Structures are given as structure tokens and as C-alpha cells.
Amino acid sequence: EAQVTQNPRYLITVTGKKLTVTCSQNMNHEYMSWYRQDPGLGLRQIYYSMNVEVTDKGDVPEGYKVSRKEKRNFPLILESPSPNQTSLYFCASSFSGLAGNQYFGPGTRLLVL
Amino acid sequence: AQKVTQAQTEISVVEKEDVTLDCVYETRDTTYYLFWYKQPPSGELVFLIRRNSFDEQNEISGRYSWNFQKSTSSFNFTITASQVVDSAVYFCALSGAQGGGSEKLVFGKGTKLTVNP
């Protein structure tokens, strides 16, 4: 089944404790992206990747890191999480950048205490 | 900078009513893409439609239709004969031209649609 998977789905952590949210797709997509969703703010793009080893900042990259060492994986790293990073995170992928249909993962709900 | 405005925060209708969700966008790109996504109460994001800036034809898919007007920078979404299952948050989004250095996707803040039986 074609899908985008994210792990974990739910996470409670404390300020400053490094964490990684994994994202994997099995559709051989070139483009992958991370978004955060907050009440009243909609979805905002954090980082995106056009292909392996190619990443770029979205609108809200501060406090986040990403890497794209393999085509299928695009982990989101929070080196020192803070409470303002409490949010719902979505990973997405598409075959050919934003001209293609983006498939979204199920979301990861993160709470930083 | 690119911007998407969905002025309607929440809409409530009774089943079988028609409802239009408004989307107004701003961009300096001459080539761009517009999208609509649906987020039902279960939380997943579902792609509904993509439109490129050169294609101003309206589109109909079952009970859904989209009206793209470059003259007013609008990409409105109409649901005909709404159903309870249409209850969701709907997001309009905008991106720059593929390969033009603008692979960012900017979302509106969403419109929450509630369809009551």
C-alpha cells in the first residue's frame, strides 16, 4: 500500500531533550516536506527536500533540522525542543515537487513540557 | 511574499444546502499552483485538487466544483447538496512554479465546515 508513515504518532517530552520524528514513504517520491499545524494558524511549512541531499527552508525552520540521506526517509530533528514547538506535525511527499499531488502522513502530535 | 486568505473561519449549513468556501491569494509569480485540501475530524489531510495558473477552466468533480479567477486572485470551492460527511476543515494553498526556486507551499488558515443533519 502506497503510504507515508510517521513515528511516533504521539510524543510527550521535556524542554531541551533532543528528539527525532521519522518520516518514510514507499512511493519513490522525489519531494518530501514537513509542516506544523497550530490552531488558528493553519499549516506552515518547516522544511522541504527536492531530492536526496537537497533540502531548503520553509516558512518556519527555526529550531528544526532535517536530513535527506535516502530518498524514502526525511527525519525531522528537534535538537533542543521548547514549549512553542508543541504542535501537530505532518510529513508529505510527492513525485515531482509541488506540481504533483502531495500525500500526507497521519501526523505526529508533540507536546513539549 | 505569497499569501493565502480564507476569510471564512467557520461555516455551518444544513444538509443539502450548497456552500462556497472562499480563497483569495497573493503572489508575484506568473506561474503558480493552487490547491485545496480537506481535513476531516479524523485528522488526516486529503488532497482534493491542483490547478496551475495557466488553466482557468472551472472544474467539477461530482458534488465539488472549483472556480478559478485570476482577475480577482480567487480560487473558490463549492460543495453542492452538502452532506454530513463533508464536515471538515478545508485548506486552500499556493505554491510557486516548480523548479523556479519556489517549492514552498503556503496554506490559508482553513475554513471549518459543519454540515448539520
Short mmCIF file of N, CA, C and O in Angstrom, two decimals, chain B residues 3-117:
data_model
loop_
_atom_site.label_atom_id
_atom_site.label_comp_id
_atom_site.label_asym_id
_atom_site.label_seq_id
_atom_site.Cartn_x
_atom_site.Cartn_y
_atom_site.Cartn_z
N LYS B 3 0.78 34.68 -0.19
CA LYS B 3 -0.18 34.70 0.91
C LYS B 3 -1.50 34.11 0.44
O LYS B 3 -1.90 34.30 -0.70
N VAL B 4 -2.15 33.38 1.34
CA VAL B 4 -3.48 32.83 1.06
C VAL B 4 -4.42 33.26 2.17
O VAL B 4 -4.10 33.09 3.35
N THR B 5 -5.55 33.79 1.79
CA THR B 5 -6.53 34.24 2.77
C THR B 5 -7.83 33.47 2.61
O THR B 5 -8.43 33.45 1.53
N GLN B 6 -8.22 32.83 3.69
CA GLN B 6 -9.53 32.20 3.74
C GLN B 6 -10.30 32.97 4.81
O GLN B 6 -10.13 32.75 6.00
N ALA B 7 -11.13 33.88 4.35
CA ALA B 7 -11.77 34.82 5.27
C ALA B 7 -12.81 34.15 6.17
O ALA B 7 -13.07 34.62 7.27
N GLN B 8 -13.37 33.06 5.70
CA GLN B 8 -14.40 32.37 6.48
C GLN B 8 -13.71 31.40 7.44
O GLN B 8 -13.15 30.41 7.02
N THR B 9 -13.81 31.69 8.72
CA THR B 9 -13.18 30.81 9.70
C THR B 9 -14.04 29.57 9.90
O THR B 9 -13.53 28.45 9.95
N GLU B 10 -15.34 29.79 10.06
CA GLU B 10 -16.26 28.68 10.26
C GLU B 10 -17.55 28.93 9.47
O GLU B 10 -18.01 30.07 9.38
N ILE B 11 -18.08 27.85 8.91
CA ILE B 11 -19.37 27.91 8.21
C ILE B 11 -20.21 26.75 8.71
O ILE B 11 -19.71 25.62 8.83
N SER B 12 -21.48 27.03 8.94
CA SER B 12 -22.39 25.97 9.35
C SER B 12 -23.59 25.98 8.41
O SER B 12 -24.19 27.03 8.16
N VAL B 13 -23.90 24.82 7.85
CA VAL B 13 -25.03 24.70 6.93
C VAL B 13 -25.85 23.49 7.32
O VAL B 13 -25.42 22.64 8.10
N VAL B 14 -27.03 23.42 6.71
CA VAL B 14 -27.89 22.26 6.89
C VAL B 14 -27.71 21.37 5.67
O VAL B 14 -27.51 21.84 4.55
N GLU B 15 -27.75 20.09 5.90
CA GLU B 15 -27.57 19.12 4.83
C GLU B 15 -28.42 19.50 3.61
O GLU B 15 -29.54 19.97 3.73
N LYS B 16 -27.83 19.29 2.45
CA LYS B 16 -28.42 19.54 1.12
C LYS B 16 -28.26 20.99 0.68
O LYS B 16 -28.57 21.29 -0.48
N GLU B 17 -27.82 21.85 1.56
CA GLU B 17 -27.53 23.21 1.12
C GLU B 17 -26.25 23.23 0.30
O GLU B 17 -25.36 22.39 0.49
N ASP B 18 -26.15 24.18 -0.61
CA ASP B 18 -24.90 24.42 -1.32
C ASP B 18 -24.05 25.38 -0.47
O ASP B 18 -24.58 26.26 0.21
N VAL B 19 -22.74 25.20 -0.53
CA VAL B 19 -21.87 26.06 0.25
C VAL B 19 -20.60 26.37 -0.55
O VAL B 19 -20.07 25.50 -1.24
N THR B 20 -20.17 27.61 -0.48
CA THR B 20 -18.95 28.03 -1.18
C THR B 20 -17.92 28.48 -0.17
O THR B 20 -18.20 29.32 0.70
N LEU B 21 -16.73 27.95 -0.32
CA LEU B 21 -15.59 28.31 0.53
C LEU B 21 -14.68 29.24 -0.29
O LEU B 21 -14.27 28.89 -1.39
N ASP B 22 -14.39 30.38 0.28
CA ASP B 22 -13.63 31.38 -0.45
C ASP B 22 -12.13 31.25 -0.22
O ASP B 22 -11.68 30.89 0.88
N CYS B 23 -11.37 31.55 -1.25
CA CYS B 23 -9.92 31.55 -1.15
C CYS B 23 -9.39 32.68 -2.03
O CYS B 23 -9.67 32.72 -3.23
N VAL B 24 -8.64 33.58 -1.43
CA VAL B 24 -8.00 34.67 -2.17
C VAL B 24 -6.50 34.55 -1.95
O VAL B 24 -6.04 34.29 -0.83
N TYR B 25 -5.75 34.72 -3.01
CA TYR B 25 -4.30 34.52 -2.89
C TYR B 25 -3.54 35.73 -3.42
O TYR B 25 -4.07 36.54 -4.17
N GLU B 26 -2.29 35.80 -2.99
CA GLU B 26 -1.38 36.84 -3.46
C GLU B 26 -0.07 36.19 -3.86
O GLU B 26 0.49 35.40 -3.10
N THR B 27 0.43 36.54 -5.03
CA THR B 27 1.72 36.05 -5.48
C THR B 27 2.25 36.96 -6.56
O THR B 27 1.48 37.57 -7.30
N ARG B 28 3.56 37.01 -6.67
CA ARG B 28 4.19 37.75 -7.76
C ARG B 28 4.63 36.83 -8.88
O ARG B 28 5.05 37.28 -9.94
N ASP B 29 4.53 35.53 -8.62
CA ASP B 29 4.90 34.57 -9.66
C ASP B 29 3.88 34.63 -10.80
O ASP B 29 2.69 34.85 -10.58
N THR B 30 4.38 34.39 -12.00
CA THR B 30 3.45 34.30 -13.14
C THR B 30 2.98 32.86 -13.32
O THR B 30 1.93 32.62 -13.90
N THR B 31 3.78 31.94 -12.82
CA THR B 31 3.40 30.53 -12.85
C THR B 31 3.30 30.03 -11.42
O THR B 31 4.27 30.15 -10.66
N TYR B 32 2.17 29.50 -11.08
CA TYR B 32 1.96 29.03 -9.71
C TYR B 32 0.88 27.96 -9.72
O TYR B 32 0.22 27.72 -10.72
N TYR B 33 0.78 27.30 -8.57
CA TYR B 33 -0.22 26.25 -8.40
C TYR B 33 -1.11 26.56 -7.21
O TYR B 33 -0.65 27.09 -6.20
N LEU B 34 -2.35 26.20 -7.34
CA LEU B 34 -3.31 26.36 -6.25
C LEU B 34 -3.88 25.00 -5.89
O LEU B 34 -4.08 24.15 -6.76
N PHE B 35 -4.13 24.80 -4.61
CA PHE B 35 -4.57 23.51 -4.12
C PHE B 35 -5.73 23.71 -3.13
O PHE B 35 -5.86 24.75 -2.49
N TRP B 36 -6.50 22.64 -3.02
CA TRP B 36 -7.45 22.52 -1.91
C TRP B 36 -7.20 21.17 -1.25
O TRP B 36 -7.04 20.15 -1.93
N TYR B 37 -7.20 21.22 0.11
CA TYR B 37 -7.06 20.01 0.90
C TYR B 37 -8.22 19.96 1.90
O TYR B 37 -8.72 20.98 2.36
N LYS B 38 -8.58 18.73 2.24
CA LYS B 38 -9.64 18.50 3.22
C LYS B 38 -9.05 17.81 4.43
O LYS B 38 -8.24 16.88 4.30
N GLN B 39 -9.44 18.26 5.63
CA GLN B 39 -9.01 17.60 6.85
C GLN B 39 -10.25 17.24 7.66
O GLN B 39 -10.80 18.05 8.38
N PRO B 40 -10.70 16.00 7.54
CA PRO B 40 -11.89 15.57 8.31
C PRO B 40 -11.55 15.48 9.79
O PRO B 40 -10.38 15.58 10.18
N PRO B 41 -12.56 15.27 10.62
CA PRO B 41 -12.32 15.19 12.07
C PRO B 41 -11.28 14.15 12.48
O PRO B 41 -10.66 14.28 13.52
N SER B 42 -11.09 13.14 11.68
CA SER B 42 -10.10 12.12 11.99
C SER B 42 -8.67 12.64 11.88
O SER B 42 -7.74 12.01 12.38
N GLY B 43 -8.48 13.77 11.21
CA GLY B 43 -7.19 14.45 11.25
C GLY B 43 -6.30 14.31 10.03
O GLY B 43 -5.34 15.08 9.89
N GLU B 44 -6.56 13.35 9.17
CA GLU B 44 -5.66 13.21 8.02
C GLU B 44 -5.91 14.33 7.01
O GLU B 44 -6.96 14.95 7.00
N LEU B 45 -4.95 14.56 6.16
CA LEU B 45 -5.07 15.59 5.12
C LEU B 45 -5.29 14.90 3.78
O LEU B 45 -4.50 14.05 3.37
N VAL B 46 -6.31 15.32 3.09
CA VAL B 46 -6.69 14.69 1.84
C VAL B 46 -6.61 15.71 0.71
O VAL B 46 -7.25 16.77 0.77
N PHE B 47 -5.84 15.39 -0.31
CA PHE B 47 -5.73 16.25 -1.48
C PHE B 47 -7.04 16.23 -2.25
O PHE B 47 -7.62 15.18 -2.50
N LEU B 48 -7.50 17.41 -2.66
CA LEU B 48 -8.74 17.49 -3.45
C LEU B 48 -8.47 17.90 -4.89
O LEU B 48 -8.99 17.29 -5.82
N ILE B 49 -7.68 18.96 -5.08
CA ILE B 49 -7.47 19.45 -6.43
C ILE B 49 -6.20 20.28 -6.51
O ILE B 49 -5.78 20.89 -5.52
N ARG B 50 -5.59 20.28 -7.69
CA ARG B 50 -4.47 21.16 -8.01
C ARG B 50 -4.80 21.89 -9.30
O ARG B 50 -5.32 21.29 -10.24
N ARG B 51 -4.49 23.16 -9.33
CA ARG B 51 -4.75 23.98 -10.51
C ARG B 51 -3.50 24.76 -10.83
O ARG B 51 -2.89 25.35 -9.95
N ASN B 52 -3.07 24.81 -12.09
CA ASN B 52 -1.95 25.69 -12.40
C ASN B 52 -2.48 27.02 -12.93
O ASN B 52 -3.62 27.12 -13.40
N SER B 53 -1.66 28.01 -12.87
CA SER B 53 -2.09 29.38 -13.14
C SER B 53 -2.48 29.62 -14.59
O SER B 53 -3.11 30.63 -14.91
N PHE B 54 -2.12 28.69 -15.46
CA PHE B 54 -2.47 28.88 -16.87
C PHE B 54 -3.79 28.22 -17.24
O PHE B 54 -4.25 28.35 -18.38
N ASP B 55 -4.37 27.54 -16.28
CA ASP B 55 -5.59 26.81 -16.58
C ASP B 55 -6.73 27.41 -15.77
O ASP B 55 -6.93 27.06 -14.62
N GLU B 56 -7.47 28.29 -16.40
CA GLU B 56 -8.56 28.97 -15.69
C GLU B 56 -9.90 28.28 -15.87
O GLU B 56 -10.92 28.81 -15.46
N GLN B 57 -9.88 27.13 -16.47
CA GLN B 57 -11.15 26.41 -16.61
C GLN B 57 -11.67 25.99 -15.25
O GLN B 57 -10.92 25.52 -14.40
N ASN B 58 -12.95 26.16 -15.06
CA ASN B 58 -13.55 25.65 -13.84
C ASN B 58 -13.59 24.13 -13.89
O ASN B 58 -13.59 23.54 -14.98
N GLU B 59 -13.59 23.53 -12.73
CA GLU B 59 -13.58 22.07 -12.69
C GLU B 59 -14.70 21.57 -11.80
O GLU B 59 -15.01 22.18 -10.78
N ILE B 60 -15.27 20.48 -12.23
CA ILE B 60 -16.34 19.85 -11.46
C ILE B 60 -15.97 18.39 -11.25
O ILE B 60 -15.54 17.70 -12.16
N SER B 61 -16.14 17.96 -10.00
CA SER B 61 -15.91 16.56 -9.68
C SER B 61 -17.03 16.12 -8.75
O SER B 61 -17.00 16.38 -7.54
N GLY B 62 -18.03 15.50 -9.31
CA GLY B 62 -19.17 15.09 -8.51
C GLY B 62 -19.89 16.29 -7.92
O GLY B 62 -20.32 17.19 -8.65
N ARG B 63 -19.97 16.35 -6.62
CA ARG B 63 -20.65 17.48 -5.96
C ARG B 63 -19.70 18.66 -5.72
O ARG B 63 -20.12 19.70 -5.24
N TYR B 64 -18.45 18.47 -6.05
CA TYR B 64 -17.45 19.52 -5.83
C TYR B 64 -17.19 20.29 -7.12
O TYR B 64 -17.12 19.69 -8.20
N SER B 65 -17.02 21.58 -6.99
CA SER B 65 -16.62 22.38 -8.14
C SER B 65 -15.71 23.50 -7.66
O SER B 65 -15.78 23.94 -6.51
N TRP B 66 -14.84 23.93 -8.59
CA TRP B 66 -13.88 24.96 -8.26
C TRP B 66 -13.93 26.06 -9.30
O TRP B 66 -13.99 25.79 -10.51
N ASN B 67 -13.88 27.28 -8.84
CA ASN B 67 -13.95 28.46 -9.71
C ASN B 67 -12.66 29.25 -9.54
O ASN B 67 -12.43 29.88 -8.51
N PHE B 68 -11.83 29.21 -10.56
CA PHE B 68 -10.53 29.90 -10.53
C PHE B 68 -10.65 31.17 -11.36
O PHE B 68 -10.95 31.11 -12.55
N GLN B 69 -10.40 32.32 -10.75
CA GLN B 69 -10.45 33.59 -11.46
C GLN B 69 -9.18 34.38 -11.17
O GLN B 69 -9.00 34.93 -10.09
N LYS B 70 -8.31 34.44 -12.16
CA LYS B 70 -7.06 35.19 -11.99
C LYS B 70 -7.32 36.67 -11.82
O LYS B 70 -6.58 37.35 -11.12
N SER B 71 -8.36 37.18 -12.44
CA SER B 71 -8.63 38.62 -12.37
C SER B 71 -8.89 39.08 -10.94
O SER B 71 -8.60 40.23 -10.59
N THR B 72 -9.43 38.18 -10.14
CA THR B 72 -9.72 38.54 -8.74
C THR B 72 -8.83 37.75 -7.77
O THR B 72 -9.02 37.82 -6.56
N SER B 73 -7.86 37.00 -8.31
CA SER B 73 -6.95 36.18 -7.49
C SER B 73 -7.74 35.31 -6.52
O SER B 73 -7.48 35.28 -5.31
N SER B 74 -8.71 34.62 -7.06
CA SER B 74 -9.55 33.78 -6.20
C SER B 74 -9.65 32.37 -6.76
O SER B 74 -9.56 32.15 -7.97
N PHE B 75 -9.80 31.45 -5.84
CA PHE B 75 -9.93 30.03 -6.20
C PHE B 75 -10.94 29.43 -5.24
O PHE B 75 -10.61 28.77 -4.26
N ASN B 76 -12.21 29.65 -5.54
CA ASN B 76 -13.28 29.27 -4.62
C ASN B 76 -13.75 27.85 -4.86
O ASN B 76 -13.71 27.33 -5.98
N PHE B 77 -14.24 27.26 -3.80
CA PHE B 77 -14.62 25.85 -3.79
C PHE B 77 -16.08 25.75 -3.37
O PHE B 77 -16.46 26.27 -2.32
N THR B 78 -16.87 25.09 -4.20
CA THR B 78 -18.30 24.95 -3.91
C THR B 78 -18.66 23.48 -3.75
O THR B 78 -18.27 22.64 -4.55
N ILE B 79 -19.40 23.21 -2.69
CA ILE B 79 -19.96 21.88 -2.48
C ILE B 79 -21.46 21.99 -2.71
O ILE B 79 -22.15 22.79 -2.06
N THR B 80 -21.94 21.21 -3.63
CA THR B 80 -23.36 21.21 -3.96
C THR B 80 -24.06 20.11 -3.16
O THR B 80 -23.52 19.02 -3.00
N ALA B 81 -25.24 20.43 -2.67
CA ALA B 81 -26.02 19.44 -1.90
C ALA B 81 -25.15 18.81 -0.82
O ALA B 81 -24.90 17.61 -0.81
N SER B 82 -24.72 19.64 0.10
CA SER B 82 -23.78 19.20 1.13
C SER B 82 -24.31 18.02 1.93
O SER B 82 -25.54 17.84 2.08
N GLN B 83 -23.36 17.24 2.45
CA GLN B 83 -23.69 16.07 3.26
C GLN B 83 -22.92 16.15 4.57
O GLN B 83 -21.88 16.81 4.65
N VAL B 84 -23.39 15.43 5.55
CA VAL B 84 -22.74 15.43 6.86
C VAL B 84 -21.26 15.03 6.73
O VAL B 84 -20.39 15.56 7.42
N VAL B 85 -20.98 14.12 5.81
CA VAL B 85 -19.60 13.64 5.63
C VAL B 85 -18.67 14.73 5.08
O VAL B 85 -17.45 14.55 5.05
N ASP B 86 -19.25 15.82 4.61
CA ASP B 86 -18.43 16.93 4.12
C ASP B 86 -17.89 17.78 5.27
O ASP B 86 -17.05 18.66 5.06
N SER B 87 -18.36 17.54 6.46
CA SER B 87 -17.88 18.29 7.63
C SER B 87 -16.38 18.06 7.80
O SER B 87 -15.92 16.92 7.94
N ALA B 88 -15.64 19.15 7.77
CA ALA B 88 -14.18 19.06 7.81
C ALA B 88 -13.62 20.47 7.83
O ALA B 88 -14.35 21.46 7.69
N VAL B 89 -12.31 20.54 7.99
CA VAL B 89 -11.62 21.80 7.77
C VAL B 89 -11.02 21.74 6.36
O VAL B 89 -10.40 20.74 6.00
N TYR B 90 -11.24 22.79 5.60
CA TYR B 90 -10.75 22.84 4.24
C TYR B 90 -9.67 23.91 4.12
O TYR B 90 -9.85 25.05 4.56
N PHE B 91 -8.57 23.51 3.52
CA PHE B 91 -7.44 24.42 3.36
C PHE B 91 -7.20 24.71 1.89
O PHE B 91 -7.16 23.79 1.05
N CYS B 92 -6.98 25.96 1.61
CA CYS B 92 -6.52 26.40 0.29
C CYS B 92 -5.02 26.65 0.40
O CYS B 92 -4.53 27.08 1.46
N ALA B 93 -4.26 26.34 -0.65
CA ALA B 93 -2.81 26.50 -0.58
C ALA B 93 -2.27 26.98 -1.93
O ALA B 93 -2.89 26.79 -2.97
N LEU B 94 -1.07 27.57 -1.87
CA LEU B 94 -0.46 28.20 -3.05
C LEU B 94 1.01 27.86 -3.10
O LEU B 94 1.70 27.89 -2.07
N SER B 95 1.52 27.54 -4.27
CA SER B 95 2.96 27.34 -4.42
C SER B 95 3.45 28.07 -5.66
O SER B 95 2.68 28.35 -6.56
N GLY B 96 4.77 28.30 -5.69
CA GLY B 96 5.38 28.92 -6.85
C GLY B 96 5.63 27.88 -7.91
O GLY B 96 5.33 26.70 -7.75
N ALA B 97 6.21 28.28 -9.02
CA ALA B 97 6.43 27.39 -10.15
C ALA B 97 7.43 26.32 -9.79
O ALA B 97 8.45 26.57 -9.16
N GLN B 98 7.18 25.11 -10.22
CA GLN B 98 8.10 24.02 -9.97
C GLN B 98 9.43 24.32 -10.63
O GLN B 98 9.49 24.71 -11.78
N GLY B 99 10.50 24.12 -9.89
CA GLY B 99 11.82 24.33 -10.45
C GLY B 99 12.20 25.80 -10.51
O GLY B 99 13.29 26.15 -10.92
N GLY B 100 11.31 26.66 -10.10
CA GLY B 100 11.60 28.09 -10.14
C GLY B 100 12.13 28.60 -8.83
O GLY B 100 12.16 29.80 -8.59
N GLY B 101 12.57 27.70 -7.99
CA GLY B 101 13.11 28.11 -6.70
C GLY B 101 12.04 28.38 -5.69
O GLY B 101 12.31 28.91 -4.62
N SER B 102 10.83 28.04 -6.00
CA SER B 102 9.73 28.34 -5.06
C SER B 102 8.92 27.09 -4.81
O SER B 102 7.75 27.05 -5.12
N GLU B 103 9.55 26.09 -4.24
CA GLU B 103 8.82 24.88 -3.96
C GLU B 103 8.13 24.93 -2.62
O GLU B 103 7.68 23.94 -2.10
N LYS B 104 8.06 26.09 -2.04
CA LYS B 104 7.34 26.26 -0.79
C LYS B 104 5.85 26.19 -1.06
O LYS B 104 5.37 26.59 -2.11
N LEU B 105 5.15 25.70 -0.07
CA LEU B 105 3.69 25.63 -0.13
C LEU B 105 3.14 26.46 1.01
O LEU B 105 3.46 26.20 2.17
N VAL B 106 2.32 27.45 0.69
CA VAL B 106 1.73 28.33 1.70
C VAL B 106 0.25 28.01 1.81
O VAL B 106 -0.47 28.04 0.81
N PHE B 107 -0.18 27.74 3.03
CA PHE B 107 -1.58 27.40 3.29
C PHE B 107 -2.35 28.60 3.85
O PHE B 107 -1.78 29.44 4.55
N GLY B 108 -3.63 28.63 3.55
CA GLY B 108 -4.52 29.51 4.29
C GLY B 108 -4.76 28.92 5.66
O GLY B 108 -4.33 27.81 5.97
N LYS B 109 -5.48 29.67 6.50
CA LYS B 109 -5.70 29.21 7.86
C LYS B 109 -6.85 28.21 7.97
O LYS B 109 -7.09 27.66 9.05
N GLY B 110 -7.53 28.00 6.88
CA GLY B 110 -8.56 26.96 6.87
C GLY B 110 -9.94 27.48 7.18
O GLY B 110 -10.12 28.49 7.87
N THR B 111 -10.94 26.80 6.63
CA THR B 111 -12.34 27.07 6.92
C THR B 111 -12.96 25.79 7.47
O THR B 111 -12.91 24.75 6.82
N LYS B 112 -13.51 25.92 8.65
CA LYS B 112 -14.17 24.75 9.25
C LYS B 112 -15.63 24.72 8.81
O LYS B 112 -16.39 25.63 9.09
N LEU B 113 -15.97 23.67 8.11
CA LEU B 113 -17.33 23.49 7.61
C LEU B 113 -18.05 22.44 8.45
O LEU B 113 -17.55 21.33 8.62
N THR B 114 -19.20 22.82 8.96
CA THR B 114 -20.04 21.87 9.69
C THR B 114 -21.35 21.73 8.94
O THR B 114 -22.02 22.73 8.66
N VAL B 115 -21.67 20.50 8.59
CA VAL B 115 -22.92 20.22 7.90
C VAL B 115 -23.82 19.49 8.88
O VAL B 115 -23.51 18.38 9.32
N ASN B 116 -24.91 20.12 9.22
CA ASN B 116 -25.83 19.55 10.20
C ASN B 116 -26.95 18.76 9.51
O ASN B 116 -27.42 19.15 8.45
N PRO B 117 -27.35 17.66 10.14
CA PRO B 117 -28.41 16.85 9.51
C PRO B 117 -29.75 17.57 9.53
O PRO B 117 -29.97 18.48 10.31
#
